[in-house]
Amino acid sequence: MASTEDGAYEGFTAEERAAMKEHAREMKTAARRRSNADKAAEAERDVLAKIAEMRDSDRVMAERVHAVVTAAAPTLAPKLWYGMPAYALDGKVVCFFQSAEKFKARYATLGFSDLAKLDDGPMWAAAFALTEVTADVEERIGALVKRAVG
């Protein structure tokens, strides 16, 4: 959310408003789809199309994350969530990929919702910065996703 130097609230940023509008469109699109099989296939096509639109560095990472997540947890269904590739269990997002470009950040993010079973004592990480997806990073992502779906 946008704020002034003195901390006063100024409303949502342009990027946040765009993400909310994108989410509303995603919800309308999902509601119009017919069968569950159609919904799943079209949702994955939507995710792959969104990944294809990303700038090169984000796109390459998103493609690798998509491949790792879908291989590590086939029970997770790809879907768009606020304009980001996400992976859901029974319709509820467990993890997502946020491109660096989305909110003009210096790194992409692999994030997990509160449904992810990553609990580790009284504090644990729920998001991870990504600047590159190497073989080691793929291995870590796969392990996290498997753990998240428990």
XYZ file of N, CA and C in Angstrom:
450
model
N 0.828 -1.173 0.000
C 0.000 0.000 0.000
C 0.876 1.242 0.000
N 0.411 2.248 -0.630
C 1.160 3.489 -0.747
C 0.985 4.323 0.516
N 2.065 4.955 0.938
C 1.984 5.864 2.079
C 2.952 7.011 1.860
N 2.742 8.074 2.602
C 3.604 9.242 2.499
C 4.784 9.064 3.445
N 5.715 10.010 3.411
C 6.885 9.946 4.281
C 6.495 9.920 5.754
N 5.408 10.568 6.120
C 4.985 10.578 7.523
C 4.149 9.347 7.875
N 4.024 8.391 6.933
C 3.326 7.144 7.191
C 1.835 7.184 6.941
N 1.313 8.299 6.439
C -0.120 8.402 6.166
C -0.490 7.496 4.993
N -1.609 6.852 5.102
C -2.094 5.947 4.067
C -2.590 6.741 2.869
N -2.168 6.326 1.666
C -2.598 7.006 0.441
C -3.334 6.081 -0.509
N -3.696 4.901 -0.082
C -4.417 3.975 -0.952
C -3.491 2.954 -1.592
N -4.063 2.151 -2.455
C -3.304 1.105 -3.122
C -2.446 1.676 -4.237
N -1.313 1.013 -4.492
C -0.461 1.422 -5.604
C -1.134 1.017 -6.912
N -0.641 1.537 -8.002
C -1.175 1.174 -9.320
C -1.021 -0.326 -9.558
N 0.117 -0.888 -9.127
C 0.359 -2.323 -9.311
C -0.627 -3.147 -8.486
N -0.917 -2.711 -7.269
C -1.872 -3.432 -6.420
C -3.282 -3.363 -7.009
N -3.679 -2.192 -7.504
C -4.994 -2.063 -8.130
C -5.089 -2.957 -9.370
N -4.029 -3.002 -10.165
C -4.021 -3.848 -11.362
C -4.145 -5.326 -10.976
N -3.464 -5.738 -9.919
C -3.544 -7.129 -9.470
C -4.961 -7.472 -9.014
N -5.615 -6.557 -8.322
C -6.987 -6.803 -7.868
C -7.944 -6.914 -9.049
N -7.771 -6.050 -10.055
C -8.614 -6.125 -11.252
C -8.383 -7.438 -11.989
N -7.117 -7.860 -12.044
C -6.780 -9.112 -12.701
C -7.454 -10.281 -11.979
N -7.444 -10.240 -10.650
C -8.078 -11.295 -9.860
C -9.587 -11.349 -10.132
N -10.223 -10.212 -10.233
C -11.657 -10.175 -10.529
C -11.937 -10.809 -11.896
N -11.102 -10.504 -12.897
C -11.262 -11.115 -14.221
C -11.062 -12.630 -14.142
N -10.061 -13.076 -13.364
C -9.803 -14.512 -13.217
C -11.010 -15.230 -12.616
N -11.626 -14.614 -11.622
C -12.786 -15.213 -10.965
C -13.967 -15.321 -11.942
N -14.184 -14.292 -12.750
C -15.274 -14.319 -13.735
C -15.020 -15.390 -14.785
N -13.779 -15.477 -15.255
C -13.417 -16.478 -16.262
C -13.628 -17.882 -15.714
N -13.178 -18.136 -14.503
C -13.324 -19.459 -13.891
C -14.791 -19.827 -13.723
N -15.619 -18.879 -13.379
C -17.047 -19.139 -13.173
C -17.750 -19.521 -14.476
N -17.252 -19.042 -15.610
C -17.880 -19.327 -16.908
C -17.498 -20.692 -17.469
N -16.460 -21.291 -16.959
C -16.014 -22.584 -17.502
C -16.989 -23.689 -17.125
N -17.115 -24.674 -18.034
C -18.134 -25.708 -17.876
C -17.748 -26.792 -16.882
N -17.134 -27.840 -17.343
C -16.839 -28.992 -16.492
C -15.528 -28.790 -15.726
N -15.329 -29.617 -14.719
C -14.087 -29.541 -13.946
C -12.867 -29.839 -14.813
N -13.006 -30.778 -15.756
C -11.884 -31.096 -16.652
C -11.553 -29.892 -17.525
N -12.593 -29.227 -18.042
C -12.375 -28.013 -18.839
C -11.691 -26.947 -17.995
N -12.181 -26.787 -16.774
C -11.629 -25.769 -15.879
C -10.153 -26.004 -15.629
N -9.779 -27.249 -15.344
C -8.383 -27.568 -15.038
C -7.485 -27.340 -16.251
N -7.920 -27.825 -17.409
C -7.112 -27.673 -18.622
C -6.972 -26.203 -19.014
N -8.072 -25.463 -18.948
C -8.025 -24.049 -19.309
C -7.235 -23.238 -18.286
N -7.330 -23.600 -17.015
C -6.575 -22.892 -15.978
C -5.077 -23.073 -16.197
N -4.664 -24.293 -16.559
C -3.238 -24.504 -16.823
C -2.802 -23.731 -18.066
N -3.639 -23.693 -19.095
C -3.308 -22.900 -20.296
C -3.161 -21.421 -19.926
N -4.035 -20.937 -19.050
C -3.947 -19.547 -18.598
C -2.613 -19.282 -17.896
N -2.204 -20.214 -17.042
C -0.928 -20.075 -16.315
C 0.230 -20.050 -17.306
N 0.233 -20.984 -18.241
C 1.324 -21.046 -19.220
C 1.349 -19.793 -20.096
N 0.178 -19.267 -20.441
C 0.116 -18.029 -21.229
C 0.658 -16.852 -20.424
N 0.322 -16.784 -19.145
C 0.819 -15.702 -18.286
C 2.340 -15.790 -18.161
N 2.859 -16.991 -18.006
C 4.312 -17.186 -17.934
C 4.965 -16.734 -19.232
N 4.362 -17.077 -20.369
C 4.913 -16.708 -21.677
C 4.975 -15.193 -21.866
N 4.099 -14.445 -21.190
C 4.085 -12.977 -21.294
C 5.198 -12.303 -20.483
N 5.804 -13.028 -19.564
C 6.793 -12.421 -18.664
C 8.074 -12.065 -19.397
N 8.797 -11.085 -18.841
C 10.098 -10.747 -19.418
C 11.042 -11.933 -19.209
N 12.116 -11.970 -19.992
C 12.971 -13.152 -20.084
C 13.388 -13.766 -18.757
N 13.986 -12.998 -17.856
C 14.502 -13.591 -16.619
C 13.372 -14.157 -15.766
N 12.269 -13.449 -15.653
C 11.120 -13.948 -14.892
C 10.510 -15.166 -15.576
N 10.396 -15.102 -16.895
C 9.791 -16.205 -17.645
C 10.571 -17.495 -17.458
N 11.889 -17.422 -17.569
C 12.725 -18.615 -17.419
C 12.545 -19.220 -16.029
N 12.548 -18.368 -15.002
C 12.363 -18.876 -13.642
C 10.958 -19.451 -13.467
N 9.945 -18.764 -13.972
C 8.562 -19.229 -13.825
C 8.350 -20.575 -14.531
N 8.961 -20.754 -15.700
C 8.861 -22.028 -16.407
C 9.450 -23.154 -15.572
N 10.620 -22.910 -14.973
C 11.271 -23.929 -14.144
C 10.452 -24.202 -12.887
N 9.966 -23.154 -12.242
C 9.146 -23.332 -11.036
C 7.896 -24.141 -11.380
N 7.245 -23.803 -12.489
C 6.048 -24.535 -12.913
C 6.364 -26.020 -13.096
N 7.452 -26.319 -13.787
C 7.822 -27.715 -14.026
C 8.106 -28.444 -12.713
N 8.815 -27.807 -11.808
C 9.162 -28.440 -10.533
C 7.919 -28.652 -9.672
N 7.087 -27.640 -9.567
C 5.889 -27.744 -8.721
C 4.957 -28.826 -9.245
N 4.698 -28.840 -10.544
C 3.759 -29.823 -11.087
C 4.322 -31.243 -10.997
N 5.649 -31.399 -11.057
C 6.259 -32.728 -10.904
C 6.288 -33.162 -9.439
N 6.599 -32.238 -8.543
C 6.737 -32.570 -7.124
C 5.392 -32.813 -6.449
N 4.361 -32.127 -6.904
C 3.039 -32.245 -6.270
C 1.948 -32.260 -7.329
N 1.760 -33.394 -7.996
C 0.750 -33.475 -9.050
C -0.678 -33.218 -8.555
N -0.893 -33.256 -7.244
C -2.222 -32.970 -6.698
C -2.546 -31.480 -6.729
N -1.524 -30.642 -6.903
C -1.754 -29.198 -6.985
C -2.186 -28.831 -8.400
N -3.209 -28.023 -8.493
C -3.738 -27.597 -9.792
C -3.257 -26.185 -10.109
N -2.622 -25.993 -11.268
C -2.212 -24.646 -11.667
C -3.425 -23.753 -11.878
N -3.308 -22.504 -11.481
C -4.359 -21.509 -11.706
C -3.739 -20.134 -11.578
N -4.403 -19.141 -12.133
C -3.945 -17.766 -11.947
C -4.516 -17.238 -10.645
N -3.722 -16.452 -9.961
C -4.126 -15.868 -8.680
C -3.552 -14.464 -8.635
N -4.394 -13.464 -8.725
C -3.977 -12.064 -8.810
C -2.975 -11.856 -9.952
N -3.188 -12.572 -11.041
C -2.342 -12.437 -12.213
C -1.011 -13.161 -12.108
N -0.879 -14.031 -11.105
C 0.370 -14.766 -10.909
C 0.109 -16.262 -11.054
N 1.087 -17.016 -11.554
C 0.960 -18.474 -11.561
C 0.876 -18.969 -10.118
N -0.129 -19.789 -9.859
C -0.318 -20.322 -8.513
C -0.707 -21.792 -8.628
N -0.637 -22.481 -7.494
C -0.882 -23.916 -7.468
C -1.775 -24.198 -6.272
N -2.936 -24.800 -6.546
C -3.980 -24.918 -5.535
C -4.336 -26.370 -5.240
N -4.796 -26.575 -4.025
C -5.313 -27.858 -3.585
C -6.776 -27.629 -3.242
N -7.657 -28.352 -3.911
C -9.105 -28.168 -3.720
C -9.514 -26.711 -3.901
N -8.917 -26.044 -4.894
C -9.269 -24.672 -5.230
C -8.600 -23.602 -4.393
N -7.869 -23.989 -3.350
C -7.234 -23.012 -2.465
C -5.728 -22.975 -2.709
N -5.203 -21.786 -2.940
C -3.796 -21.612 -3.291
C -2.889 -22.060 -2.151
N -1.904 -22.887 -2.514
C -0.888 -23.355 -1.568
C 0.411 -22.605 -1.816
N 0.770 -22.408 -3.098
C 1.993 -21.676 -3.411
C 1.807 -20.900 -4.706
N 2.704 -19.923 -4.918
C 2.595 -19.071 -6.101
C 3.960 -18.528 -6.474
N 4.062 -18.098 -7.738
C 5.267 -17.441 -8.249
C 4.905 -15.997 -8.565
N 5.639 -15.082 -7.969
C 5.439 -13.654 -8.249
C 6.669 -13.143 -8.985
N 6.481 -12.680 -10.204
C 7.607 -12.172 -10.981
C 8.149 -10.889 -10.346
N 9.402 -10.618 -10.582
C 10.013 -9.382 -10.078
C 9.320 -8.175 -10.687
N 8.945 -8.314 -11.935
C 8.324 -7.211 -12.670
C 6.950 -6.834 -12.105
N 6.229 -7.802 -11.555
C 4.844 -7.586 -11.108
C 4.706 -6.374 -10.188
N 5.587 -6.286 -9.190
C 5.526 -5.160 -8.257
C 6.837 -4.372 -8.247
N 7.552 -4.459 -9.379
C 8.812 -3.721 -9.553
C 9.804 -4.021 -8.438
N 9.935 -5.309 -8.121
C 10.867 -5.764 -7.088
C 12.201 -6.145 -7.720
N 13.208 -6.295 -6.906
C 14.528 -6.664 -7.441
C 14.698 -8.169 -7.585
N 13.718 -8.947 -7.119
C 13.778 -10.398 -7.259
C 12.362 -10.958 -7.378
N 12.267 -12.141 -7.971
C 10.999 -12.866 -8.032
C 10.786 -13.544 -6.686
N 9.567 -14.006 -6.453
C 9.249 -14.631 -5.171
C 8.499 -15.938 -5.375
N 8.901 -16.949 -4.627
C 8.126 -18.174 -4.492
C 7.474 -18.063 -3.123
N 6.150 -17.959 -3.105
C 5.442 -17.759 -1.845
C 4.517 -18.913 -1.528
N 4.233 -19.062 -0.246
C 3.354 -20.116 0.240
C 2.250 -19.497 1.085
N 1.039 -20.024 0.965
C -0.078 -19.534 1.772
C -0.049 -20.212 3.138
N -0.980 -19.829 3.990
C -1.064 -20.439 5.312
C -1.526 -21.893 5.248
N -1.986 -22.357 4.093
C -2.361 -23.764 3.934
C -1.143 -24.673 3.789
N -0.003 -24.104 3.409
C 1.218 -24.884 3.231
C 1.684 -25.408 4.584
N 2.019 -26.659 4.625
C 2.433 -27.307 5.874
C 3.943 -27.170 6.057
N 4.381 -25.922 6.187
C 5.807 -25.632 6.336
C 6.177 -25.281 7.775
N 5.233 -25.422 8.679
C 5.447 -25.036 10.074
C 6.744 -25.637 10.624
N 7.481 -24.788 11.324
C 8.748 -25.206 11.921
C 8.929 -24.423 13.217
N 8.256 -24.869 14.265
C 8.310 -24.154 15.532
C 7.460 -22.900 15.495
N 7.854 -21.885 16.277
C 7.037 -20.670 16.348
C 7.267 -19.689 15.191
N 8.220 -20.009 14.270
C 8.512 -19.103 13.157
C 9.095 -19.893 11.992
N 8.641 -19.565 10.762
C 9.180 -20.219 9.569
C 8.981 -19.313 8.371
N 9.734 -19.594 7.330
C 9.651 -18.792 6.100
C 8.403 -19.176 5.311
N 7.741 -18.173 4.752
C 6.570 -18.409 3.914
C 6.777 -17.882 2.496
N 7.935 -17.256 2.245
C 8.267 -16.753 0.908
C 9.778 -16.784 0.732
N 10.190 -16.970 -0.511
C 11.608 -17.094 -0.830
C 11.935 -16.234 -2.043
N 12.981 -15.447 -1.945
C 13.448 -14.630 -3.058
C 14.135 -15.521 -4.078
N 13.874 -15.265 -5.353
C 14.507 -16.020 -6.438
C 15.168 -15.047 -7.408
N 16.454 -15.244 -7.635
C 17.142 -14.469 -8.659
C 17.565 -15.367 -9.817
N 17.552 -16.670 -9.556
C 17.923 -17.654 -10.570
C 17.414 -19.009 -10.092
N 17.008 -19.867 -11.018
C 16.582 -21.213 -10.647
C 17.614 -22.197 -11.185
N 18.513 -22.581 -10.308
C 19.568 -23.548 -10.628
C 19.078 -24.945 -10.260
N 19.891 -25.957 -10.523
C 19.534 -27.330 -10.143
C 19.348 -27.438 -8.630
N 20.210 -26.786 -7.850
C 20.064 -26.808 -6.386
C 18.772 -26.137 -5.946
N 18.434 -25.014 -6.580
C 17.202 -24.298 -6.240
C 15.990 -25.167 -6.602
N 16.034 -25.811 -7.755
C 14.943 -26.711 -8.148
C 14.737 -27.797 -7.100
N 15.819 -28.348 -6.598
C 15.742 -29.394 -5.577
C 15.090 -28.853 -4.301
N 15.483 -27.660 -3.897
C 14.900 -27.038 -2.697
C 13.409 -26.741 -2.897
N 13.055 -26.234 -4.084
C 11.649 -25.944 -4.377
C 10.830 -27.230 -4.319
N 11.328 -28.283 -4.963
C 10.627 -29.570 -4.956
C 10.389 -30.077 -3.539
N 11.409 -29.989 -2.700
C 11.274 -30.439 -1.308
C 10.275 -29.592 -0.541
N 10.315 -28.272 -0.744
C 9.375 -27.376 -0.062
C 7.932 -27.656 -0.488
N 7.728 -27.842 -1.781
C 6.378 -28.079 -2.288
C 5.840 -29.415 -1.771
N 6.659 -30.443 -1.766
C 6.231 -31.753 -1.227
C 5.851 -31.605 0.238
N 6.657 -30.892 0.984
C 6.380 -30.657 2.401
C 5.106 -29.824 2.576
N 4.920 -28.850 1.716
C 3.765 -27.961 1.809
C 2.447 -28.693 1.669
N 2.415 -29.719 0.811
C 1.175 -30.464 0.616
C 1.080 -31.656 1.554
N 2.164 -31.932 2.258
C 2.230 -32.884 3.346
C 1.912 -34.289 3.088
